[in-house]
XYZ file of N, CA and C in Angstrom:
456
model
N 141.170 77.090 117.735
C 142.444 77.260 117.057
C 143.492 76.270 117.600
N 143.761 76.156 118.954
C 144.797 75.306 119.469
C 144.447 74.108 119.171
N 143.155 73.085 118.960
C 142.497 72.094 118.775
C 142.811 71.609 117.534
N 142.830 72.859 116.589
C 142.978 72.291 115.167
C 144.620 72.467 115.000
N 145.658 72.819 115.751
C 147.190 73.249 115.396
C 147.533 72.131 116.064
N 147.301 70.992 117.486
C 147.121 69.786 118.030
C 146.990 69.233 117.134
N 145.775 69.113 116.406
C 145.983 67.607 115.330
C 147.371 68.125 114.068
N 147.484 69.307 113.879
C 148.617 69.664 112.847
C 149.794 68.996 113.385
N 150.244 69.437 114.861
C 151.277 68.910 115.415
C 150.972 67.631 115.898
N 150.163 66.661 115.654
C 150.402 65.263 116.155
C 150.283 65.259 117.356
N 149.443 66.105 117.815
C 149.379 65.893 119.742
C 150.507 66.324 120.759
N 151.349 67.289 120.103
C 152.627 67.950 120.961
C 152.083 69.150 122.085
N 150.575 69.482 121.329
C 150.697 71.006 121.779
C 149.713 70.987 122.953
N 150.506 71.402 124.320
C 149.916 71.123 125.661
C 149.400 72.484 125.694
N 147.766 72.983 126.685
C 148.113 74.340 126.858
C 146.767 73.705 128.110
N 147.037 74.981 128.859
C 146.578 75.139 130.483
C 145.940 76.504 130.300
N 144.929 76.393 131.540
C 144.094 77.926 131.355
C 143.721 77.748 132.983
N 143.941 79.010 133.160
C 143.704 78.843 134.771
C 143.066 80.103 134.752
N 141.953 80.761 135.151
C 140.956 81.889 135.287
C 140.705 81.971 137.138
N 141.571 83.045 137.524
C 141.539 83.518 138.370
C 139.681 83.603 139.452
N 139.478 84.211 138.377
C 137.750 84.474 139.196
C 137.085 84.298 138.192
N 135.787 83.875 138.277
C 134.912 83.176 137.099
C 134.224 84.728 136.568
N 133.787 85.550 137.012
C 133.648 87.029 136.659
C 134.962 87.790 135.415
N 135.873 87.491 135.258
C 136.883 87.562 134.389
C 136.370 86.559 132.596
N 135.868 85.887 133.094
C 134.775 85.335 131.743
C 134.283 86.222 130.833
N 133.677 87.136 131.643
C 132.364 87.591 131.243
C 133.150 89.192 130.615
N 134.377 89.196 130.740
C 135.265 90.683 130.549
C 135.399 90.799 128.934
N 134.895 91.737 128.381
C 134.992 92.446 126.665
C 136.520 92.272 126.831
N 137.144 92.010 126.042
C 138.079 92.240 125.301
C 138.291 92.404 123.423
N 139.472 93.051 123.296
C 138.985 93.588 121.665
C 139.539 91.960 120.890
N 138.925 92.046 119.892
C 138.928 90.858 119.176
C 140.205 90.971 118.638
N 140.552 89.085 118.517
C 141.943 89.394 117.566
C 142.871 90.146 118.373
N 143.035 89.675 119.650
C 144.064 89.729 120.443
C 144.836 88.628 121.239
N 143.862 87.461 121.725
C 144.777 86.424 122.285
C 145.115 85.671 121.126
N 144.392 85.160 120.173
C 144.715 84.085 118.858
C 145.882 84.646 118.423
N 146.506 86.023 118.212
C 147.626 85.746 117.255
C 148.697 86.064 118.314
N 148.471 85.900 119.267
C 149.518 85.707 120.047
C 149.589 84.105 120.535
N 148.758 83.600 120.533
C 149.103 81.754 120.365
C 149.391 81.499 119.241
N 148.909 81.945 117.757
C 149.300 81.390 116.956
C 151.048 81.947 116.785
N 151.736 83.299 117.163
C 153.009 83.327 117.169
C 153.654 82.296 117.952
N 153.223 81.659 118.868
C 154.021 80.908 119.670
C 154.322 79.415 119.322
N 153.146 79.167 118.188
C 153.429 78.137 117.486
C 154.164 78.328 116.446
N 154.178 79.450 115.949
C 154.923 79.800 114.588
C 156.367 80.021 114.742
N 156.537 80.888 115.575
C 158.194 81.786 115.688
C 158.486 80.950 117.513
N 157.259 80.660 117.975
C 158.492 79.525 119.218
C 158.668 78.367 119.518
N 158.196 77.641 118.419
C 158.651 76.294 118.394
C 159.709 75.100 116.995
N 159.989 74.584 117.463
C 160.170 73.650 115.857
C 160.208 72.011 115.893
N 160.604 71.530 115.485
C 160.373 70.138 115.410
C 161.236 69.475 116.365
N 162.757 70.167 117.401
C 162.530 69.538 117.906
C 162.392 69.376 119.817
N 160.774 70.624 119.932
C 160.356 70.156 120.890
C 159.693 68.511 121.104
N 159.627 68.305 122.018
C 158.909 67.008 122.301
C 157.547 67.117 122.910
N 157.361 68.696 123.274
C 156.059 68.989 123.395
C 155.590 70.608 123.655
N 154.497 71.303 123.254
C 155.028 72.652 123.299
C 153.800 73.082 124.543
N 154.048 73.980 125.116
C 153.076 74.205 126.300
C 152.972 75.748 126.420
N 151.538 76.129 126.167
C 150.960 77.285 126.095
C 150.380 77.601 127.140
N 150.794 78.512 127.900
C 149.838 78.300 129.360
C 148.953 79.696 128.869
N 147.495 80.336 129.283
C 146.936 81.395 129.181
C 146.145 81.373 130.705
N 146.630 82.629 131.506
C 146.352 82.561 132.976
C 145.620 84.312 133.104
N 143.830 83.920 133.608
C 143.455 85.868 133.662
C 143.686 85.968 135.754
N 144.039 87.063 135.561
C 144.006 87.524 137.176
C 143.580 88.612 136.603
N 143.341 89.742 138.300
C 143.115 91.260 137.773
C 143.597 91.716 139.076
N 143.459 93.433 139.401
C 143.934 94.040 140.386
C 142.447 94.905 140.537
N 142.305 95.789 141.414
C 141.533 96.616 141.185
C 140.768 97.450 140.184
N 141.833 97.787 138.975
C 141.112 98.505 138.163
C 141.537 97.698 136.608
N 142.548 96.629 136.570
C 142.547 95.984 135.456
C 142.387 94.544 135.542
N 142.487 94.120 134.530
C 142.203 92.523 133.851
C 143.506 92.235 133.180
N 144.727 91.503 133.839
C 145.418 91.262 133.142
C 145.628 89.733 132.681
N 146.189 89.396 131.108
C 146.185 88.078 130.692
C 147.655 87.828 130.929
N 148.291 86.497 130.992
C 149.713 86.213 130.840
C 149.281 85.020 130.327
N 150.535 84.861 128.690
C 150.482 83.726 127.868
C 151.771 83.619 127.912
N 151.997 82.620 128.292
C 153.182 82.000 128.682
C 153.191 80.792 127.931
N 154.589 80.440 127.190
C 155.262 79.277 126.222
C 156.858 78.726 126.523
N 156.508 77.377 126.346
C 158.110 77.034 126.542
C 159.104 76.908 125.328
N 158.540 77.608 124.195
C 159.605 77.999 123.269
C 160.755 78.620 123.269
N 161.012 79.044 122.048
C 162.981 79.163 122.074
C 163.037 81.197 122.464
N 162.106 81.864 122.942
C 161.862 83.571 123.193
C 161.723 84.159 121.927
N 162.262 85.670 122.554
C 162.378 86.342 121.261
C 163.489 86.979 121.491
N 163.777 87.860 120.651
C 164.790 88.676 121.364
C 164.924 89.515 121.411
N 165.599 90.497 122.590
C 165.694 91.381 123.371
C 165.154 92.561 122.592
N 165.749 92.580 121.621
C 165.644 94.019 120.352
C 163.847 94.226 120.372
N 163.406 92.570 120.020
C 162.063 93.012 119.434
C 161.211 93.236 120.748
N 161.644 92.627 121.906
C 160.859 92.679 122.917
C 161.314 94.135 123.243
N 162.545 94.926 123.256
C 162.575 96.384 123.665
C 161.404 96.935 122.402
N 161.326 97.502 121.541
C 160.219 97.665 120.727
C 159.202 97.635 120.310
N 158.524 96.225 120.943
C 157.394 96.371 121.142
C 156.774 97.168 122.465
N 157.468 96.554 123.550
C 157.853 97.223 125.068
C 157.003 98.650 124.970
N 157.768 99.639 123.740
C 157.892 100.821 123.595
C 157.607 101.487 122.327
N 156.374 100.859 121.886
C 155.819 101.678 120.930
C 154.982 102.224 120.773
N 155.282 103.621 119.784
C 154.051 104.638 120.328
C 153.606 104.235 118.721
N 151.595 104.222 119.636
C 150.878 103.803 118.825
C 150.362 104.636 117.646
N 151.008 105.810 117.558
C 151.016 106.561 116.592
C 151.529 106.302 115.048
N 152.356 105.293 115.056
C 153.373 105.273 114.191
C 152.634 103.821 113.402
N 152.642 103.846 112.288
C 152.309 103.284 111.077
C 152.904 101.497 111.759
N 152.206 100.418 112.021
C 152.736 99.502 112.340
C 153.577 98.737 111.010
N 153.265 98.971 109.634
C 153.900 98.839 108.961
C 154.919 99.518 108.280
N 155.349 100.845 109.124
C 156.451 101.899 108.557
C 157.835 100.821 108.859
N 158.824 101.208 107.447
C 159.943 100.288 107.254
C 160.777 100.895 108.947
N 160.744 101.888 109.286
C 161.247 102.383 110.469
C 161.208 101.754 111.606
N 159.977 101.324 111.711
C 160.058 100.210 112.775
C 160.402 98.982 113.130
N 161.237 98.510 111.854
C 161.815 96.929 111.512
C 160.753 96.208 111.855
N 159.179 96.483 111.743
C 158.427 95.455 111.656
C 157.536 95.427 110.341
N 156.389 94.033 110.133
C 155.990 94.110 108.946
C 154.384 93.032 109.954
N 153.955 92.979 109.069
C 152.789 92.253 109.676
C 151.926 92.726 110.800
N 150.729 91.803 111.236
C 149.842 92.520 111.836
C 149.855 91.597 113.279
N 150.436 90.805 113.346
C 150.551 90.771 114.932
C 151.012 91.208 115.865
N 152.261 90.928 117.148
C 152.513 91.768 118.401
C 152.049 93.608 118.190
N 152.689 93.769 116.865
C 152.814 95.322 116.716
C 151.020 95.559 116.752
N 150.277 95.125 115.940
C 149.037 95.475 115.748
C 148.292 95.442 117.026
N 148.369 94.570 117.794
C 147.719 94.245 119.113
C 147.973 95.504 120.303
N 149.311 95.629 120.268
C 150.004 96.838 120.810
C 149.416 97.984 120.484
N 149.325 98.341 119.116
C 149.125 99.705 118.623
C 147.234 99.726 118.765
N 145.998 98.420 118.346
C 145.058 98.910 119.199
C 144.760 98.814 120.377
N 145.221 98.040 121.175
C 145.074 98.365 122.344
C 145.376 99.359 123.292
N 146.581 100.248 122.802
C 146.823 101.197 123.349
C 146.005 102.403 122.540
N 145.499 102.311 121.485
C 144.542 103.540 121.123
C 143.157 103.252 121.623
N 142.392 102.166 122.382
C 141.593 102.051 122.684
C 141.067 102.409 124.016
N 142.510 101.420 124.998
C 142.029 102.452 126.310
C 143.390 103.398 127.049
N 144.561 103.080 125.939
C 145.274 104.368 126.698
C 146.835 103.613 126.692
N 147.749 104.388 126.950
C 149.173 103.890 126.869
C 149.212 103.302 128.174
N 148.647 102.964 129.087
C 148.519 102.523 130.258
C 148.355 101.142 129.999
N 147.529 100.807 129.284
C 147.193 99.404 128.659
C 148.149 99.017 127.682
N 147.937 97.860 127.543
C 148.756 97.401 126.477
C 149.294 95.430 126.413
N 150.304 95.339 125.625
C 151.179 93.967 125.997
C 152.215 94.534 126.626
N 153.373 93.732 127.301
C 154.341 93.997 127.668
C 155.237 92.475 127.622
N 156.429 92.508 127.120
C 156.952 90.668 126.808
C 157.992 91.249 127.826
N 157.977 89.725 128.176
C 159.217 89.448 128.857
C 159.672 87.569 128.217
N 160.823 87.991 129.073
C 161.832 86.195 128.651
C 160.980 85.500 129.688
N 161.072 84.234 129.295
C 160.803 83.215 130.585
C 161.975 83.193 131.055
N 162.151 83.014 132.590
C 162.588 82.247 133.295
C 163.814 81.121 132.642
N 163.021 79.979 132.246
C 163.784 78.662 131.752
C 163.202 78.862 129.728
N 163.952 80.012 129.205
C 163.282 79.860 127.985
C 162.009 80.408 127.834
N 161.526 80.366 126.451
C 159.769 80.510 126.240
C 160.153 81.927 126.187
N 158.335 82.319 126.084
C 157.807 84.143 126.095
C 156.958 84.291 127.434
N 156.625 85.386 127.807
C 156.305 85.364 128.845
C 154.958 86.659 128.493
N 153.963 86.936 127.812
C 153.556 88.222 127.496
C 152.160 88.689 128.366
N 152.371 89.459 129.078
C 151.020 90.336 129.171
C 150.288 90.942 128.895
N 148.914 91.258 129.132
C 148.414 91.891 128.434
C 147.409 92.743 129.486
N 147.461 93.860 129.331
C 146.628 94.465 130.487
C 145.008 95.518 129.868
N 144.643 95.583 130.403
C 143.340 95.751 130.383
C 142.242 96.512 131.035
N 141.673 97.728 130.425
C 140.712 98.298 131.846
C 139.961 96.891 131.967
N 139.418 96.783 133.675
C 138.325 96.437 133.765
C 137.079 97.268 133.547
N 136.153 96.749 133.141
C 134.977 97.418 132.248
C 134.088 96.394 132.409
N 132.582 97.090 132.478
C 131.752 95.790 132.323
C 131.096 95.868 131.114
N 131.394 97.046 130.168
C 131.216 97.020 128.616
C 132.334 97.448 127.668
N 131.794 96.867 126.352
C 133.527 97.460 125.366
C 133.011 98.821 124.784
N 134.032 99.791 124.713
C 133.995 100.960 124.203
C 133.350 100.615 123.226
N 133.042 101.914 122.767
C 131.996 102.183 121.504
C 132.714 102.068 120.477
N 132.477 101.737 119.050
C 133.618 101.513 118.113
C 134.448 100.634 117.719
N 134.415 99.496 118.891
C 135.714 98.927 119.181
C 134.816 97.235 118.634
N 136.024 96.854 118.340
C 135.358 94.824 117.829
C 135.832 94.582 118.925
N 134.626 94.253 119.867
C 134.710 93.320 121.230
C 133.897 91.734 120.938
N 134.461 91.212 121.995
C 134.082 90.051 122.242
C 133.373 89.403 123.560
């Protein structure tokens, strides 16, 4: 995906991957969770006039999880949507007009991941630092994907 949005953008789009422990490879995660969170960062955090856009995707873990951080030097989001996603219970219709959202990304990712392994899991955004998004994503560690679930 980033390979083919590089030749779209003319060679702007920098991205870095740094994998903590090579065992983090080999970790299920549910499908259709990191792609549309790179593809938002090309969509809603950049525009024409960066001079270059930089996607970093970095796995570490702790004892009992696998967490991702995708980090961008785009323009953020803001506060509203990052309190809301922050804090949504995955109960609620990701397309109900109530939630001022529409579409199937941050919200969708949020809402299965937290019905899969628990409100414990999830994304969580923050601001960068100097600009950009800053998002996590946490994760049981597991050495298989639940039953049911589109793993990868």
């Amino acid at each position: 995906y980033l390979y083919i949005q590089n030749i779209r953008f003319k060679g702007k789009i920098r991205s870095e991957w740094s994998i903590e422990d090579e065992s983090l490879l080999q970790q299920k995660i549910l499908k259709f969770t990191l792609q549309p969170l790179v593809e938002n960062a090309i969509i809603h955090g950049f525009n024409d006039s960066f001079k270059e856009m930089l996607i970093a995707v970095t796995a570490t873990s702790d004892d009992s999880s696998v967490i991702l951080h995708i980090k961008d030097n785009g323009c953020g989001i803001s506060e509203e949507i990052i309190d809301k996603i922050n804090h949504l219970d995955p109960s609620i219709d990701a397309d109900d007009k109530d939630t001022g959202f529409n579409g199937i990304g941050l919200v969708n990712i949020q809402k299965r991941l937290r019905l899969t392994y628990g409100n414990n899991y999830g994304i969580s955004i923050q601001k960068n630092f100097k600009d950009g998004t800053h998002i996590l994503i946490r994760i049981p560690k597991k050495e298989t994907c639940y039953e049911n679930t589109n793993c990868r």
